[in-house]
GROMACS .gro file of C-alpha atoms in nm:
model
  164
    1MET     CA    1   0.000   0.000   0.000
    2SER     CA    2   0.137   0.342  -0.087
    3ILE     CA    3   0.176   0.619   0.170
    4LYS     CA    4  -0.089   0.820  -0.019
    5LEU     CA    5  -0.348   0.554   0.066
    6ALA     CA    6  -0.220   0.473   0.414
    7VAL     CA    7  -0.248   0.825   0.560
    8PRO     CA    8  -0.619   0.879   0.474
    9CYS     CA    9  -0.700   0.529   0.604
   10LEU     CA   10  -0.522   0.601   0.932
   11LEU     CA   11  -0.708   0.932   0.961
   12LEU     CA   12  -1.041   0.754   0.911
   13LEU     CA   13  -0.953   0.499   1.179
   14ALA     CA   14  -0.851   0.774   1.423
   15ALA     CA   15  -1.163   0.990   1.370
   16PRO     CA   16  -1.409   0.785   1.583
   17ALA     CA   17  -1.160   0.764   1.869
   18ALA     CA   18  -1.100   1.139   1.858
   19ALA     CA   19  -1.475   1.206   1.852
   20ALA     CA   20  -1.533   0.973   2.148
   21GLU     CA   21  -1.263   1.150   2.352
   22ALA     CA   22  -1.434   1.486   2.290
   23LEU     CA   23  -1.761   1.373   2.452
   24PRO     CA   24  -1.839   1.492   2.806
   25ALA     CA   25  -1.768   1.221   3.065
   26ALA     CA   26  -2.138   1.207   3.164
   27ILE     CA   27  -2.235   1.068   2.822
   28ALA     CA   28  -1.918   0.886   2.716
   29ALA     CA   29  -1.938   0.511   2.656
   30PRO     CA   30  -1.579   0.388   2.683
   31GLY     CA   31  -1.516   0.042   2.543
   32GLU     CA   32  -1.838   0.036   2.340
   33THR     CA   33  -1.844  -0.003   1.963
   34VAL     CA   34  -2.051   0.205   1.719
   35VAL     CA   35  -2.324   0.001   1.548
   36LEU     CA   36  -2.494   0.290   1.366
   37SER     CA   37  -2.475   0.669   1.361
   38VAL     CA   38  -2.762   0.874   1.214
   39HIS     CA   39  -2.874   1.233   1.182
   40ALA     CA   40  -3.219   1.327   1.315
   41GLU     CA   41  -3.446   1.611   1.202
   42GLY     CA   42  -3.768   1.669   1.387
   43ALA     CA   43  -3.939   1.840   1.678
   44GLN     CA   44  -3.960   1.823   2.054
   45VAL     CA   45  -4.331   1.842   2.148
   46TYR     CA   46  -4.439   2.025   2.465
   47GLU     CA   47  -4.770   2.044   2.649
   48CYS     CA   48  -4.894   2.333   2.865
   49LYS     CA   49  -4.944   2.194   3.218
   50ALA     CA   50  -4.974   2.322   3.573
   51GLY     CA   51  -4.653   2.269   3.769
   52THR     CA   52  -4.625   2.174   4.136
   53ASP     CA   53  -4.655   2.546   4.213
   54GLY     CA   54  -4.986   2.561   4.022
   55LYS     CA   55  -4.839   2.786   3.749
   56LEU     CA   56  -4.874   2.689   3.384
   57ALA     CA   57  -4.551   2.595   3.208
   58TRP     CA   58  -4.439   2.401   2.903
   59ALA     CA   59  -4.364   2.036   2.989
   60PHE     CA   60  -4.181   1.803   2.749
   61ARG     CA   61  -4.417   1.543   2.603
   62GLU     CA   62  -4.240   1.355   2.323
   63PRO     CA   63  -3.993   1.368   2.035
   64ILE     CA   64  -4.092   1.319   1.673
   65ALA     CA   65  -3.801   1.285   1.430
   66THR     CA   66  -3.688   1.126   1.106
   67LEU     CA   67  -3.357   0.937   1.118
   68LEU     CA   68  -3.135   0.998   0.816
   69ALA     CA   69  -2.816   0.843   0.678
   70GLU     CA   70  -2.652   0.972   0.362
   71GLY     CA   71  -2.962   1.183   0.293
   72LYS     CA   72  -3.198   0.884   0.302
   73THR     CA   73  -3.465   0.809   0.562
   74VAL     CA   74  -3.353   0.504   0.761
   75GLY     CA   75  -3.589   0.518   1.057
   76ARG     CA   76  -3.783   0.724   1.308
   77HIS     CA   77  -3.763   0.845   1.667
   78TYR     CA   78  -4.069   0.885   1.888
   79ALA     CA   79  -4.206   0.865   2.244
   80GLY     CA   80  -4.048   0.609   2.471
   81PRO     CA   81  -3.792   0.737   2.384
   82SER     CA   82  -3.785   0.489   2.097
   83TRP     CA   83  -3.581   0.453   1.781
   84GLU     CA   84  -3.698   0.229   1.498
   85ASP     CA   85  -3.491   0.131   1.197
   86ALA     CA   86  -3.647   0.072   0.855
   87ASP     CA   87  -3.560  -0.298   0.898
   88GLY     CA   88  -3.815  -0.319   1.184
   89SER     CA   89  -3.565  -0.344   1.469
   90ALA     CA   90  -3.627  -0.097   1.753
   91VAL     CA   91  -3.492   0.002   2.094
   92VAL     CA   92  -3.635   0.198   2.387
   93GLY     CA   93  -3.394   0.393   2.604
   94LYS     CA   94  -3.373   0.522   2.959
   95ALA     CA   95  -3.162   0.835   3.021
   96ILE     CA   96  -2.862   0.767   3.247
   97GLY     CA   97  -2.648   1.074   3.174
   98ASN     CA   98  -2.668   1.421   3.023
   99ALA     CA   99  -2.456   1.721   2.931
  100PRO     CA  100  -2.561   2.071   2.825
  101GLY     CA  101  -2.615   2.152   2.458
  102ALA     CA  102  -2.384   2.406   2.290
  103THR     CA  103  -2.625   2.699   2.345
  104ALA     CA  104  -2.914   2.778   2.580
  105ALA     CA  105  -3.158   2.699   2.296
  106ASP     CA  106  -3.022   2.345   2.247
  107ILE     CA  107  -3.163   2.040   2.425
  108PRO     CA  108  -2.905   1.847   2.629
  109TRP     CA  109  -2.680   1.573   2.500
  110LEU     CA  110  -2.787   1.237   2.644
  111LYS     CA  111  -2.661   0.890   2.720
  112LEU     CA  112  -2.941   0.634   2.727
  113GLU     CA  113  -2.930   0.271   2.830
  114VAL     CA  114  -3.140   0.034   2.618
  115ALA     CA  115  -3.426  -0.086   2.840
  116ALA     CA  116  -3.622  -0.280   2.576
  117ARG     CA  117  -3.586  -0.398   2.218
  118ARG     CA  118  -3.792  -0.566   1.950
  119GLY     CA  119  -3.740  -0.716   1.608
  120ASN     CA  120  -3.421  -0.838   1.447
  121GLY     CA  121  -3.195  -0.605   1.257
  122VAL     CA  122  -2.932  -0.336   1.287
  123LEU     CA  123  -3.054  -0.215   1.630
  124THR     CA  124  -3.074  -0.566   1.786
  125PRO     CA  125  -2.726  -0.561   1.951
  126VAL     CA  126  -2.750  -0.197   2.070
  127THR     CA  127  -2.698  -0.142   2.445
  128THR     CA  128  -2.641   0.236   2.457
  129VAL     CA  129  -2.771   0.537   2.262
  130GLN     CA  130  -2.603   0.878   2.263
  131ARG     CA  131  -2.776   1.200   2.153
  132ILE     CA  132  -2.507   1.451   2.055
  133ASN     CA  133  -2.459   1.769   1.850
  134THR     CA  134  -2.807   1.895   1.933
  135HIS     CA  135  -2.941   2.213   1.776
  136GLY     CA  136  -3.266   2.371   1.899
  137GLY     CA  137  -3.549   2.179   2.062
  138LYS     CA  138  -3.597   2.391   2.375
  139LEU     CA  139  -3.920   2.581   2.422
  140GLU     CA  140  -3.917   2.893   2.638
  141GLY     CA  141  -4.184   3.134   2.749
  142ALA     CA  142  -4.517   3.114   2.924
  143CYS     CA  143  -4.812   2.909   2.810
  144GLU     CA  144  -5.164   3.044   2.836
  145LYS     CA  145  -5.396   2.744   2.846
  146ALA     CA  146  -5.354   2.396   2.996
  147GLY     CA  147  -5.369   2.131   2.728
  148ASP     CA  148  -5.215   2.347   2.454
  149PHE     CA  149  -4.933   2.191   2.251
  150ARG     CA  150  -4.632   2.350   2.084
  151SER     CA  151  -4.330   2.202   1.911
  152ALA     CA  152  -3.971   2.323   1.886
  153PRO     CA  153  -3.770   2.210   1.582
  154TYR     CA  154  -3.445   2.029   1.657
  155SER     CA  155  -3.169   1.827   1.501
  156ALA     CA  156  -2.922   1.587   1.659
  157GLU     CA  157  -2.693   1.296   1.593
  158TYR     CA  158  -2.784   0.961   1.745
  159VAL     CA  159  -2.504   0.713   1.796
  160PHE     CA  160  -2.608   0.352   1.865
  161LEU     CA  161  -2.345   0.147   2.050
  162ARG     CA  162  -2.294  -0.207   2.173
  163LYS     CA  163  -2.075  -0.340   2.450
  164SER     CA  164  -1.762  -0.501   2.306
   0.00000   0.00000   0.00000
């Protein structure tokens, strides 16, 4: 193999390791292997509800997003939180770690442990899901009427991992 080919290959091999090191400790998954990484475009849905203090405020209800790889739809993300691949395999996660988004308008980065799965396919071996590189998704401001809904557009990267 020539040096011209070797250097780009080494850079490609080093990229995932460098990306993993850059993650906040609260959401890192050392020793786990990437199964799938996708881009999500969608919305975080909020409902106007009375808080413990009796005041109305926006409360997170559910995500609704399309999962994309190389510009093609490969799955969807919805309440659970659940992720479903086009092959029918799906996982449900439980948040076990979080880190702030890049700006005040960005939802947090998350580390989720797979709590349930169904079907056979690409998501079958997944044990951990990371939500990173979030943009948007937070809803601020007062709500006027209990039961009202509002959505905040967001995008994120979801990385599906398995224990080695």
